[in-house]
Amino acid sequence: MIKRDLTSGSIPKNIFVTTLPLWIGSLFFAGFGPWEMYLVSRLSSAAIAAVAVGGCGLTLFWTALIGVSNAALAIIGRVVGEKDIEGANRLAKEILTITFLLSLALAITGYMVTPGLLSLLGVETEVLELAIPYLRILMVGGVFSFPVYIITTMLRGAGDMRTPMFIMCGQITIHAILAPLFILGIGMPGMGVSGAAIAWVVSGTIATAAGLWVLHKGRSLIKVDFKGKPHLSMSTVREVINLAGLNSVEMLGASIIKLVIMGFVAAWGTAALAAYGIGTRLLMMVSTPGFDLATTSAIIMSNNLGAKKARRAEVSSWVTCGFNMLIMGLGGIILFCLAPQVIGIFDRTTDVLRMGTEYLRITTPGWLFLAVWMVLRWAFIGAKDVRTPLFISLLTLGAIELPLAFYLPKVTGSVTGIWWAILITTAVQGLAAAGLFRAGRWRRPQGVSG
């Protein structure tokens, strides 16, 4: 049993020790992405496009599961903080039941709607014929491969960070070994794009089995008895639906708005779209450590609120914000100063180089505010306050970024108007999150005192 008490001891040390396994897992995942893309690129350009298109479709279905994952972290973390281990065991079993039922529903729905959904993207027939079986395999196999993400989240909510790290790193390693076998047919008949999906399903299923074994044997803090019929209490179902539902609405709304913004960028030509794509990829690279810190903030928040230590939970969130601001601030300074050189690594076309440099030099100052928003958004979730992040996201993205991204390019006469809209939005997000977090509304629904 590996569990760190996050309700006592050094706050900075707790943050670092909790986040380190997440960072290690992120490094594994970051290394695998290019490897799979290289293997798929050996097939054809259509194969690369099919994986990208199928991935977009998968994201829509994933939203519901991510919502359940976030709900599980908050629920399990709160009960563990209360030192109610029996309650955590019971809730874990109920959440697993919900997860498998949801995965089955998504599998059936995904299989049926995949052709129509992907055809809406207007891709060529050759790409569509590859993308449809790719996404269908992922969705049907998801009944067995999706639950691992909920299992690892529950373990993290209980304060066990190492076990999920080993499970996820093991999954990625198995996937990396299976991918060339299934995709290219090394030592066996190749299955192309479908083979990429099968590799994901097989490795995910093995990881799910490993996670269920850990829960069954009590190798972590949580132990689940799988004997007897699955039981679901209506109170648990309602809480999961409430937390996961609003969280999923937030993520889905944000995804749709981002797609609209991409459409605004595309109107300024291929060079603008390429510059935007490079810029957002660089942002993802710099913010990856911050996403892991954000997860840590939710875990520490839920544990401390369960232990009735709201003040410690609040201080921990602010310290985590400081760490993330340091990381993203340094990354922003480097990219601001070396913008032309960095953009040039990916594309040296004159227009892309110019627009990409403008993107970085306009938006990177906003990364300090983005660092705050990333952490506090998850702190709210850890406190079971999903309404505040929903309010901030829809307000800033829908009422600020969309109108500004439409209007400012007319003022500036170039795509830089959209870059300014992004900067303004991230600044407002960070300030709004800090202000509402400081106001402390997240304390009241749970009746937690300082």
XYZ file of N, CA, C and O in Angstrom, residues 160-237:
312
model
N -2.516 7.688 -3.867
C -1.534 6.744 -4.402
C -1.172 7.190 -5.815
O -1.948 7.009 -6.750
N 0.021 7.753 -5.982
C 0.429 8.255 -7.288
C 1.336 7.258 -8.026
O 1.381 7.274 -9.256
N 2.023 6.409 -7.295
C 2.971 5.511 -7.955
C 2.285 4.392 -8.728
O 2.686 4.062 -9.847
N 1.272 3.772 -8.128
C 0.602 2.658 -8.805
C 0.015 3.081 -10.145
O 0.236 2.397 -11.158
N -0.736 4.194 -10.232
C -1.217 4.636 -11.545
C -0.081 4.915 -12.525
O -0.220 4.655 -13.727
N 1.053 5.444 -12.010
C 2.188 5.712 -12.886
C 2.699 4.421 -13.515
O 2.940 4.346 -14.729
N 2.843 3.367 -12.696
C 3.321 2.087 -13.220
C 2.324 1.499 -14.219
O 2.723 0.931 -15.251
N 1.039 1.623 -13.912
C 0.019 1.085 -14.820
C 0.053 1.806 -16.166
O 0.066 1.168 -17.229
N 0.093 3.138 -16.121
C 0.050 3.911 -17.366
C 1.339 3.749 -18.164
O 1.304 3.629 -19.392
N 2.484 3.757 -17.489
C 3.756 3.563 -18.199
C 3.827 2.165 -18.803
O 4.349 1.978 -19.914
N 3.293 1.180 -18.073
C 3.242 -0.177 -18.610
C 2.354 -0.257 -19.831
O 2.693 -0.922 -20.827
N 1.206 0.432 -19.783
C 0.301 0.445 -20.933
C 0.982 1.048 -22.160
O 0.895 0.505 -23.267
N 1.642 2.177 -21.964
C 2.298 2.857 -23.085
C 3.430 1.991 -23.654
O 3.620 1.914 -24.875
N 4.174 1.322 -22.769
C 5.254 0.449 -23.231
C 4.715 -0.711 -24.061
O 5.245 -1.034 -25.133
N 3.659 -1.351 -23.570
C 3.037 -2.454 -24.317
C 2.530 -1.964 -25.663
O 2.704 -2.612 -26.700
N 1.899 -0.796 -25.648
C 1.377 -0.212 -26.889
C 2.507 0.051 -27.874
O 2.385 -0.217 -29.082
N 3.614 0.586 -27.387
C 4.743 0.897 -28.262
C 5.321 -0.360 -28.902
O 5.806 -0.329 -30.035
N 5.253 -1.489 -28.169
C 5.748 -2.758 -28.711
C 4.760 -3.346 -29.719
O 5.149 -3.860 -30.775
N 3.472 -3.259 -29.406
C 2.450 -3.855 -30.267
C 2.196 -3.048 -31.539
O 1.845 -3.623 -32.579
N 2.367 -1.723 -31.456
C 2.018 -0.862 -32.595
C 2.698 -1.270 -33.901
O 2.018 -1.435 -34.928
N 4.028 -1.452 -33.940
C 4.639 -1.845 -35.217
C 4.184 -3.222 -35.693
O 4.096 -3.464 -36.904
N 3.888 -4.122 -34.755
C 3.424 -5.456 -35.134
C 2.064 -5.386 -35.820
O 1.847 -5.993 -36.870
N 1.140 -4.640 -35.217
C -0.213 -4.574 -35.750
C -0.337 -3.631 -36.946
O -1.119 -3.867 -37.855
N 0.422 -2.528 -36.930
C 0.295 -1.534 -38.006
C 1.028 -1.979 -39.271
O 0.457 -2.035 -40.363
N 2.310 -2.324 -39.106
C 3.140 -2.647 -40.268
C 3.225 -4.147 -40.545
O 3.632 -4.549 -41.640
N 2.865 -4.965 -39.570
C 2.897 -6.397 -39.792
C 4.252 -7.024 -39.621
O 4.606 -7.955 -40.340
N 5.048 -6.515 -38.693
C 6.364 -7.112 -38.419
C 6.144 -8.457 -37.719
O 5.686 -8.518 -36.580
N 6.462 -9.545 -38.425
C 6.271 -10.879 -37.867
C 4.854 -11.393 -37.965
O 4.551 -12.492 -37.489
N 3.963 -10.617 -38.574
C 2.562 -10.998 -38.722
C 1.937 -10.103 -39.786
O 2.520 -9.083 -40.163
N 0.750 -10.470 -40.293
C 0.104 -9.624 -41.303
C -0.218 -8.238 -40.743
O -0.761 -8.105 -39.641
N 0.146 -7.203 -41.490
C -0.142 -5.849 -41.049
C -1.606 -5.493 -41.214
O -2.262 -5.939 -42.160
N -2.126 -4.681 -40.291
C -3.536 -4.275 -40.341
C -3.696 -2.781 -40.553
O -4.802 -2.249 -40.459
N -2.586 -2.081 -40.796
C -2.657 -0.673 -41.134
C -3.250 0.184 -40.039
O -2.961 0.011 -38.842
N -4.114 1.114 -40.431
C -4.736 2.037 -39.479
C -5.559 1.283 -38.439
O -5.543 1.623 -37.252
N -6.269 0.254 -38.846
C -7.039 -0.545 -37.891
C -6.118 -1.186 -36.859
O -6.484 -1.346 -35.690
N -4.905 -1.540 -37.284
C -3.942 -2.111 -36.358
C -3.542 -1.139 -35.266
O -3.299 -1.532 -34.120
N -3.484 0.161 -35.617
C -3.178 1.183 -34.608
C -4.248 1.205 -33.525
O -3.955 1.316 -32.330
N -5.512 1.088 -33.947
C -6.615 1.070 -32.986
C -6.583 -0.191 -32.136
O -6.807 -0.143 -30.920
N -6.290 -1.334 -32.761
C -6.244 -2.592 -32.024
C -5.134 -2.560 -30.971
O -5.293 -3.057 -29.850
N -3.994 -1.961 -31.322
C -2.898 -1.848 -30.355
C -3.345 -1.047 -29.135
O -3.008 -1.394 -27.989
N -4.085 0.042 -29.355
C -4.611 0.840 -28.244
C -5.541 0.010 -27.372
O -5.469 0.028 -26.137
N -6.444 -0.735 -28.017
C -7.436 -1.508 -27.273
C -6.770 -2.612 -26.457
O -7.088 -2.806 -25.278
N -5.830 -3.340 -27.073
C -5.165 -4.443 -26.370
C -4.371 -3.918 -25.171
O -4.471 -4.447 -24.053
N -3.566 -2.879 -25.383
C -2.764 -2.340 -24.285
C -3.661 -1.754 -23.199
O -3.387 -1.909 -22.002
N -4.749 -1.086 -23.596
C -5.678 -0.527 -22.616
C -6.395 -1.599 -21.826
O -6.635 -1.446 -20.615
N -6.747 -2.692 -22.487
C -7.419 -3.800 -21.799
C -6.500 -4.449 -20.773
O -6.914 -4.767 -19.657
N -5.229 -4.628 -21.146
C -4.259 -5.179 -20.198
C -4.104 -4.247 -19.001
O -4.036 -4.686 -17.842
N -4.066 -2.931 -19.262
C -3.932 -1.952 -18.177
C -5.163 -1.968 -17.278
O -5.041 -1.866 -16.046
N -6.351 -2.101 -17.874
C -7.576 -2.192 -17.073
C -7.545 -3.415 -16.173
O -7.892 -3.353 -14.986
N -7.115 -4.564 -16.739
C -7.018 -5.792 -15.950
C -6.045 -5.612 -14.788
O -6.309 -6.054 -13.660
N -4.924 -4.929 -15.059
C -3.949 -4.678 -13.991
C -4.549 -3.790 -12.910
O -4.361 -4.028 -11.706
N -5.288 -2.767 -13.319
C -5.920 -1.877 -12.355
C -6.961 -2.587 -11.509
O -7.043 -2.378 -10.289
N -7.769 -3.447 -12.136
C -8.782 -4.209 -11.387
C -8.105 -5.167 -10.404
O -8.600 -5.370 -9.281
N -6.973 -5.748 -10.804
C -6.241 -6.640 -9.905
C -5.740 -5.880 -8.685
O -5.827 -6.371 -7.551
N -5.210 -4.669 -8.917
C -4.729 -3.836 -7.809
C -5.865 -3.536 -6.842
O -5.704 -3.632 -5.612
N -7.033 -3.193 -7.374
C -8.182 -2.885 -6.519
C -8.669 -4.125 -5.779
O -9.022 -4.063 -4.599
N -8.717 -5.253 -6.479
C -9.221 -6.483 -5.863
C -8.308 -6.982 -4.748
O -8.781 -7.435 -3.698
N -7.001 -6.899 -4.969
C -6.041 -7.402 -3.985
C -5.733 -6.386 -2.891
O -5.045 -6.707 -1.927
N -6.241 -5.173 -3.037
C -5.955 -4.161 -2.032
C -4.514 -3.733 -2.026
O -3.951 -3.407 -0.970
N -3.888 -3.710 -3.212
C -2.481 -3.322 -3.308
C -2.293 -1.816 -3.145
O -1.169 -1.335 -3.076
N -3.393 -1.093 -3.127
C -3.362 0.333 -2.853
C -4.283 0.598 -1.664
O -4.727 -0.352 -1.000
N -4.571 1.834 -1.390
C -5.414 2.149 -0.237
C -6.828 1.615 -0.429
O -7.482 1.176 0.513
N -7.317 1.640 -1.673
C -8.680 1.203 -1.970
C -8.691 -0.289 -2.275
O -7.838 -0.799 -3.003
N -9.682 -0.991 -1.725
C -9.880 -2.409 -2.012
C -11.339 -2.628 -2.389
O -12.243 -2.206 -1.666
N -11.545 -3.279 -3.524
C -12.899 -3.490 -4.029
C -13.211 -4.977 -4.038
O -12.444 -5.780 -4.583
N -14.334 -5.333 -3.431
C -14.797 -6.722 -3.432
C -15.722 -6.907 -4.635
O -16.808 -6.338 -4.700
N -15.282 -7.709 -5.605
C -16.057 -7.883 -6.829
C -17.062 -9.028 -6.731
O -17.717 -9.362 -7.715
N -17.179 -9.635 -5.555
C -18.160 -10.697 -5.384
C -19.570 -10.117 -5.292
O -19.775 -9.015 -4.793
N -20.532 -10.881 -5.724
C -21.912 -10.435 -5.647
C -22.286 -9.517 -6.791
O -21.463 -9.141 -7.624
N -23.547 -9.134 -6.835
C -24.053 -8.274 -7.894
C -23.606 -6.830 -7.673
O -23.529 -6.377 -6.533
N -23.333 -6.117 -8.762
C -22.993 -4.687 -8.632
C -24.157 -3.915 -8.008
O -25.325 -4.166 -8.339
N -23.821 -3.015 -7.112
C -24.855 -2.219 -6.446
C -24.621 -0.739 -6.720
O -23.490 -0.269 -6.684
N -25.701 -0.055 -7.020
C -25.618 1.383 -7.261
C -26.625 2.105 -6.374
O -27.822 1.814 -6.413
N -26.115 3.031 -5.560
C -27.028 3.859 -4.773
C -27.388 5.095 -5.582
O -26.559 5.632 -6.312
N -28.612 5.532 -5.470
C -29.072 6.684 -6.239
C -28.322 7.946 -5.855
O -28.107 8.829 -6.694
N -27.876 8.037 -4.613
C -27.132 9.230 -4.198
C -25.805 9.325 -4.951
O -25.396 10.409 -5.373
N -25.132 8.180 -5.139
C -23.873 8.172 -5.889
C -24.116 8.500 -7.354
O -23.368 9.284 -7.958
N -25.148 7.904 -7.927
C -25.477 8.166 -9.336
C -25.768 9.641 -9.544
O -25.271 10.257 -10.499
